[in-house]
Amino acid sequence: MFDANTLASSHVPEHATAEIIPIRPVEPCNPTRPATTRCSSCSMRSICMPADLSADDLSKLDAVICTTRAVKRGDTLYRAGDHFKSIYAIRAGSFKTVVMHRDGREHVTGFEIAGDALGFDGVCAGQHNCDAIALEDSVVCIIPFAQLEIICREVKSMQHHIYQMMSGEIVRESVQMMLLGTMSAEQRVASFLLNLSRRFKTRGFSAAEFNLRMTREEIGCYLGMKLETVSRMFSKFQREHLVRANGKTVRIVDPERLAKV
Amino acid sequence: MFDANTLASSHVPEHATAEIIPIRPVEPCNPTRPATTRCSSCSMRSICMPADLSADDLSKLDAVICTTRAVKRGDTLYRAGDHFKSIYAIRAGSFKTVVMHRDGREHVTGFEIAGDALGFDGVCAGQHNCDAIALEDSVVCIIPFAQLEIICREVKSMQHHIYQMMSGEIVRESVQMMLLGTMSAEQRVASFLLNLSRRFKTRGFSAAEFNLRMTREEIGCYLGMKLETVSRMFSKFQREHLVRANGKTVRIVDPERLAKV
DNA sequence: CGAAAACTTGAGGCCACTCAAATGGAGTGG
DNA sequence: CCACTCCATTTGAGTGGCCTCAAGTTTTCG
């Protein structure tokens, strides 16, 4: 088996593997064997698809989502301006989405990890609105949107699920706008760490300790501050025994007090 | 006829009516007659519905969207936590959407005017995520979401249109995140004015002169700055002959230079 | 292993905030 | 219609948080 969990774990650096605790059993990764990409047997299904699909519905999905794509660290899955054709479910790895202003200014609009979907921004204008860049070697399921629309006309729960996913993105973005509009640098970094923690936990990893796949600069660009400020906040939290940060490895020591910052 | 244009115009304060130039003919408003709310005859249709609906499709829409609701200035259309049942198309007037943090901090996530849709944030969790508050006496079309989903399974172009609207909201929010994350106070206010201008123009009003329905404080809360700073930027633009602002009345004198700020 | 990239920390400056006061405008009641 | 009140807006003065610039250290990766 070659599922998302296996891959995700296989990309954790050696020195940190012991700290990351997958709840689901981890099976050995066999990269020589072609990926069997079927929603019906995917361990990410509970995260990226509705729960109540029948066997019949699942076979429809399997017929549509039959290809995956590997994206190497630093490569783009799509760029702003690219023709929109598919959305992508992250099977393994992680991405950042970046919007660019005409004057060259960049802003990171989100970090997406295994189980997240990418690409809904392209439906509106028929072309993507941001760059999606892999933060590590990653694998995505390719979901042709036209075919997904057909399924959604046939399967009510799929239809509703897609609406929920898009609505969820709207809600997450509005929360992020509040963060950017009203919070201090200290509060933003605290929120960021707790948010990542919660998402890792949902996916069966440790909520307390994890590895950041993004640089301080990328975090800063996401939170609307400079990389030096991010670094200072990490140091501050460390001094206050809220967090232990060692480079990319982060341990949240006191989540309650961190939330109250 | 009792359409959105008529209403919108009827709410423009007397002293400003002459400045606002509707492109479509304005018909007299007759508030004693019940509103005939039919998509098939609504002048906002080109803004809030797909262009290529057949007569048959339109009659399906008319069967679903049969009620409107008047919301007085300052009243809420819905609140965060309210059970989600419908989305709303603004027929006349304008709204702000506000998210609130546990600690009482508020952030304005958007200003919506006639032709815009409201409420997609509720699909995700089955309850609304923000408050929608009328900035002036307004009228919305109520669109029960469950029934809209049924239409979307039957009418391909409606299905696609809803996806486009939600995607559009995702894109607008990501642009706003960039604004909040990377721009100076001066640039934010300039973007805000140009954005409003463009939207008024799309709806057949003057791009150069319009009335703000929101206070400086609400603008500041939307742009992530204090009301005093908003006021200072207005004054600054006035000194530089980019904008003429007199209270709520704004005239954009030099849009090109304003865009380059 | 070596070069490049990422990270940390310090010093000083600037933009937006806070606090304060005066002015203007809208709505209300006599 | 006017006086009054309340809220919104403008403007000024001073402060502080985050940015800029810089140097040194650590980590990553070919």
Coordinates of C-alpha atoms in Angstrom, one line a residue, chain B residues 12-196:
Chain B
V12 CA -29.5 58.0 -2.1
P13 CA -29.7 61.2 0.1
E14 CA -31.3 64.1 -1.7
H15 CA -28.3 66.3 -1.9
A16 CA -26.3 63.6 -3.7
T17 CA -28.9 62.1 -6.1
A18 CA -27.9 64.4 -8.9
E19 CA -24.3 63.1 -8.8
I20 CA -25.1 59.4 -9.1
I21 CA -25.8 58.4 -12.6
P22 CA -27.7 55.2 -13.1
I23 CA -27.2 53.9 -16.7
R24 CA -30.4 51.9 -16.7
P25 CA -33.6 53.9 -16.6
V26 CA -34.9 54.6 -13.1
E27 CA -38.6 53.9 -12.6
P28 CA -40.6 55.4 -9.8
C29 CA -40.8 53.5 -6.5
N30 CA -44.1 52.5 -5.2
P31 CA -43.7 51.1 -1.7
T32 CA -47.4 50.5 -1.2
R33 CA -47.5 47.8 -3.8
P34 CA -46.1 44.4 -2.8
A35 CA -42.7 43.6 -4.3
T36 CA -42.9 41.5 -7.4
T37 CA -39.8 39.5 -6.8
R38 CA -39.0 37.5 -9.8
C39 CA -35.6 36.7 -11.1
S40 CA -37.0 36.6 -14.6
S41 CA -37.7 40.3 -14.5
C42 CA -35.0 41.5 -12.1
S43 CA -32.5 44.1 -13.4
M44 CA -29.8 42.6 -11.1
R45 CA -30.0 39.3 -12.8
S46 CA -27.0 39.9 -15.0
I47 CA -25.0 40.5 -11.9
C48 CA -26.1 37.7 -9.6
M49 CA -27.2 35.0 -12.0
P50 CA -25.7 33.2 -15.0
A51 CA -26.4 34.8 -18.4
D52 CA -27.5 31.8 -20.4
L53 CA -30.5 30.6 -18.5
S54 CA -33.5 29.3 -20.6
A55 CA -37.0 30.5 -19.9
D56 CA -37.5 27.1 -18.3
D57 CA -34.6 27.5 -16.0
L58 CA -35.8 31.0 -15.0
S59 CA -39.2 29.7 -14.0
K60 CA -37.4 27.2 -11.8
L61 CA -35.6 30.0 -10.2
D62 CA -38.7 32.1 -9.8
A63 CA -40.4 29.2 -8.0
V64 CA -37.6 29.1 -5.4
I65 CA -36.8 32.7 -4.9
C66 CA -40.1 34.1 -4.0
T67 CA -39.6 36.0 -0.9
T68 CA -37.6 39.2 -0.1
R69 CA -36.8 40.7 3.3
A70 CA -36.4 44.3 4.2
V71 CA -33.6 45.1 6.7
K72 CA -33.5 48.4 8.3
R73 CA -30.2 50.3 8.7
G74 CA -28.2 48.9 11.6
D75 CA -30.3 45.7 11.8
T76 CA -28.7 42.3 11.2
L77 CA -29.6 40.0 8.4
Y78 CA -28.0 37.2 10.3
R79 CA -25.6 36.7 13.1
A80 CA -22.7 34.5 13.7
G81 CA -24.0 31.2 15.1
D82 CA -27.4 31.5 13.4
H83 CA -28.6 28.4 11.8
F84 CA -27.7 28.5 8.1
K85 CA -30.6 28.0 5.8
S86 CA -30.5 30.5 3.0
I87 CA -28.1 32.7 1.0
Y88 CA -29.2 36.3 0.2
A89 CA -28.9 38.4 -2.9
I90 CA -28.8 42.1 -2.2
R91 CA -31.5 43.7 -4.2
A92 CA -31.1 47.2 -2.8
G93 CA -28.9 48.8 -0.1
S94 CA -25.7 47.6 1.4
F95 CA -24.2 45.5 4.2
K96 CA -21.1 44.9 6.1
T97 CA -20.0 41.5 7.3
V98 CA -18.3 41.3 10.7
V99 CA -16.4 38.5 12.4
M100 CA -15.9 38.7 16.1
H101 CA -13.1 37.1 18.1
R102 CA -13.8 35.6 21.5
D103 CA -12.0 38.5 23.2
G104 CA -14.5 41.0 21.7
R105 CA -12.2 42.1 18.9
E106 CA -14.2 42.8 15.7
H107 CA -13.1 42.8 12.1
V108 CA -15.1 43.9 9.1
T109 CA -14.5 41.2 6.4
G110 CA -16.4 42.9 3.6
F111 CA -18.8 45.5 2.3
E112 CA -21.6 44.2 0.0
I113 CA -23.7 46.3 -2.2
A114 CA -26.7 45.6 -4.5
G115 CA -26.1 42.6 -6.7
D116 CA -23.7 40.9 -4.3
A117 CA -24.5 37.6 -2.5
L118 CA -24.3 37.1 1.2
G119 CA -24.2 34.0 3.4
F120 CA -21.9 31.4 1.7
D121 CA -19.9 31.4 4.9
G122 CA -22.7 29.4 6.5
V123 CA -22.5 26.3 4.2
C124 CA -19.4 25.0 5.9
A125 CA -20.6 24.5 9.4
G126 CA -24.4 24.8 8.9
Q127 CA -24.3 28.0 10.8
H128 CA -23.2 31.5 9.9
N129 CA -19.7 32.6 10.8
C130 CA -20.2 36.3 10.8
D131 CA -22.8 39.0 11.4
A132 CA -24.3 40.7 8.3
I133 CA -25.5 44.2 9.2
A134 CA -27.3 46.7 7.0
L135 CA -25.5 50.0 6.4
E136 CA -28.7 51.5 5.1
D137 CA -32.3 50.4 4.7
S138 CA -32.0 47.4 2.4
V139 CA -33.8 44.6 0.6
V140 CA -32.5 41.1 0.0
C141 CA -33.9 38.1 -2.0
I142 CA -34.0 35.0 0.2
I143 CA -32.6 32.0 -1.6
P144 CA -33.1 28.7 0.4
F145 CA -29.9 26.9 -0.1
A146 CA -31.4 23.4 -0.1
Q147 CA -33.6 24.3 -3.0
L148 CA -30.7 26.1 -4.7
E149 CA -28.8 22.8 -4.5
I150 CA -31.6 21.0 -6.2
I151 CA -31.6 23.5 -9.1
C152 CA -27.9 23.2 -9.3
R153 CA -28.2 19.5 -9.8
E154 CA -30.6 20.1 -12.7
V155 CA -29.2 23.2 -14.4
K156 CA -25.6 22.9 -15.3
S157 CA -25.0 26.6 -15.8
M158 CA -26.6 27.4 -12.4
Q159 CA -24.3 24.8 -10.8
H160 CA -21.3 26.4 -12.4
H161 CA -22.4 29.9 -11.5
I162 CA -22.6 29.1 -7.8
Y163 CA -19.2 27.5 -7.9
Q164 CA -17.9 30.7 -9.6
M165 CA -19.5 32.9 -7.0
M166 CA -18.0 31.0 -4.1
S167 CA -14.6 30.9 -5.9
G168 CA -14.9 34.6 -6.5
E169 CA -15.3 35.2 -2.8
I170 CA -12.2 33.1 -2.1
V171 CA -10.2 35.2 -4.6
R172 CA -11.5 38.5 -3.3
E173 CA -10.6 37.5 0.2
S174 CA -7.1 36.4 -0.8
V175 CA -6.6 39.8 -2.4
Q176 CA -7.8 41.5 0.8
M177 CA -5.3 39.3 2.8
M178 CA -2.5 40.6 0.6
L179 CA -3.7 44.2 1.2
L180 CA -3.7 43.6 4.9
G181 CA -0.5 41.8 5.0
T182 CA 1.7 43.9 2.7
M183 CA 0.4 47.4 2.1
S184 CA 0.8 50.7 3.9
A185 CA -2.2 52.6 5.3
E186 CA -2.0 55.0 2.3
Q187 CA -2.1 52.2 -0.2
R188 CA -4.9 50.4 1.6
V189 CA -7.2 53.4 1.5
A190 CA -6.4 54.0 -2.2
S191 CA -7.2 50.4 -3.0
F192 CA -10.4 50.6 -1.1
L193 CA -11.6 53.6 -2.9
L194 CA -10.7 52.3 -6.4
N195 CA -12.3 49.0 -5.6
L196 CA -15.6 50.6 -4.5

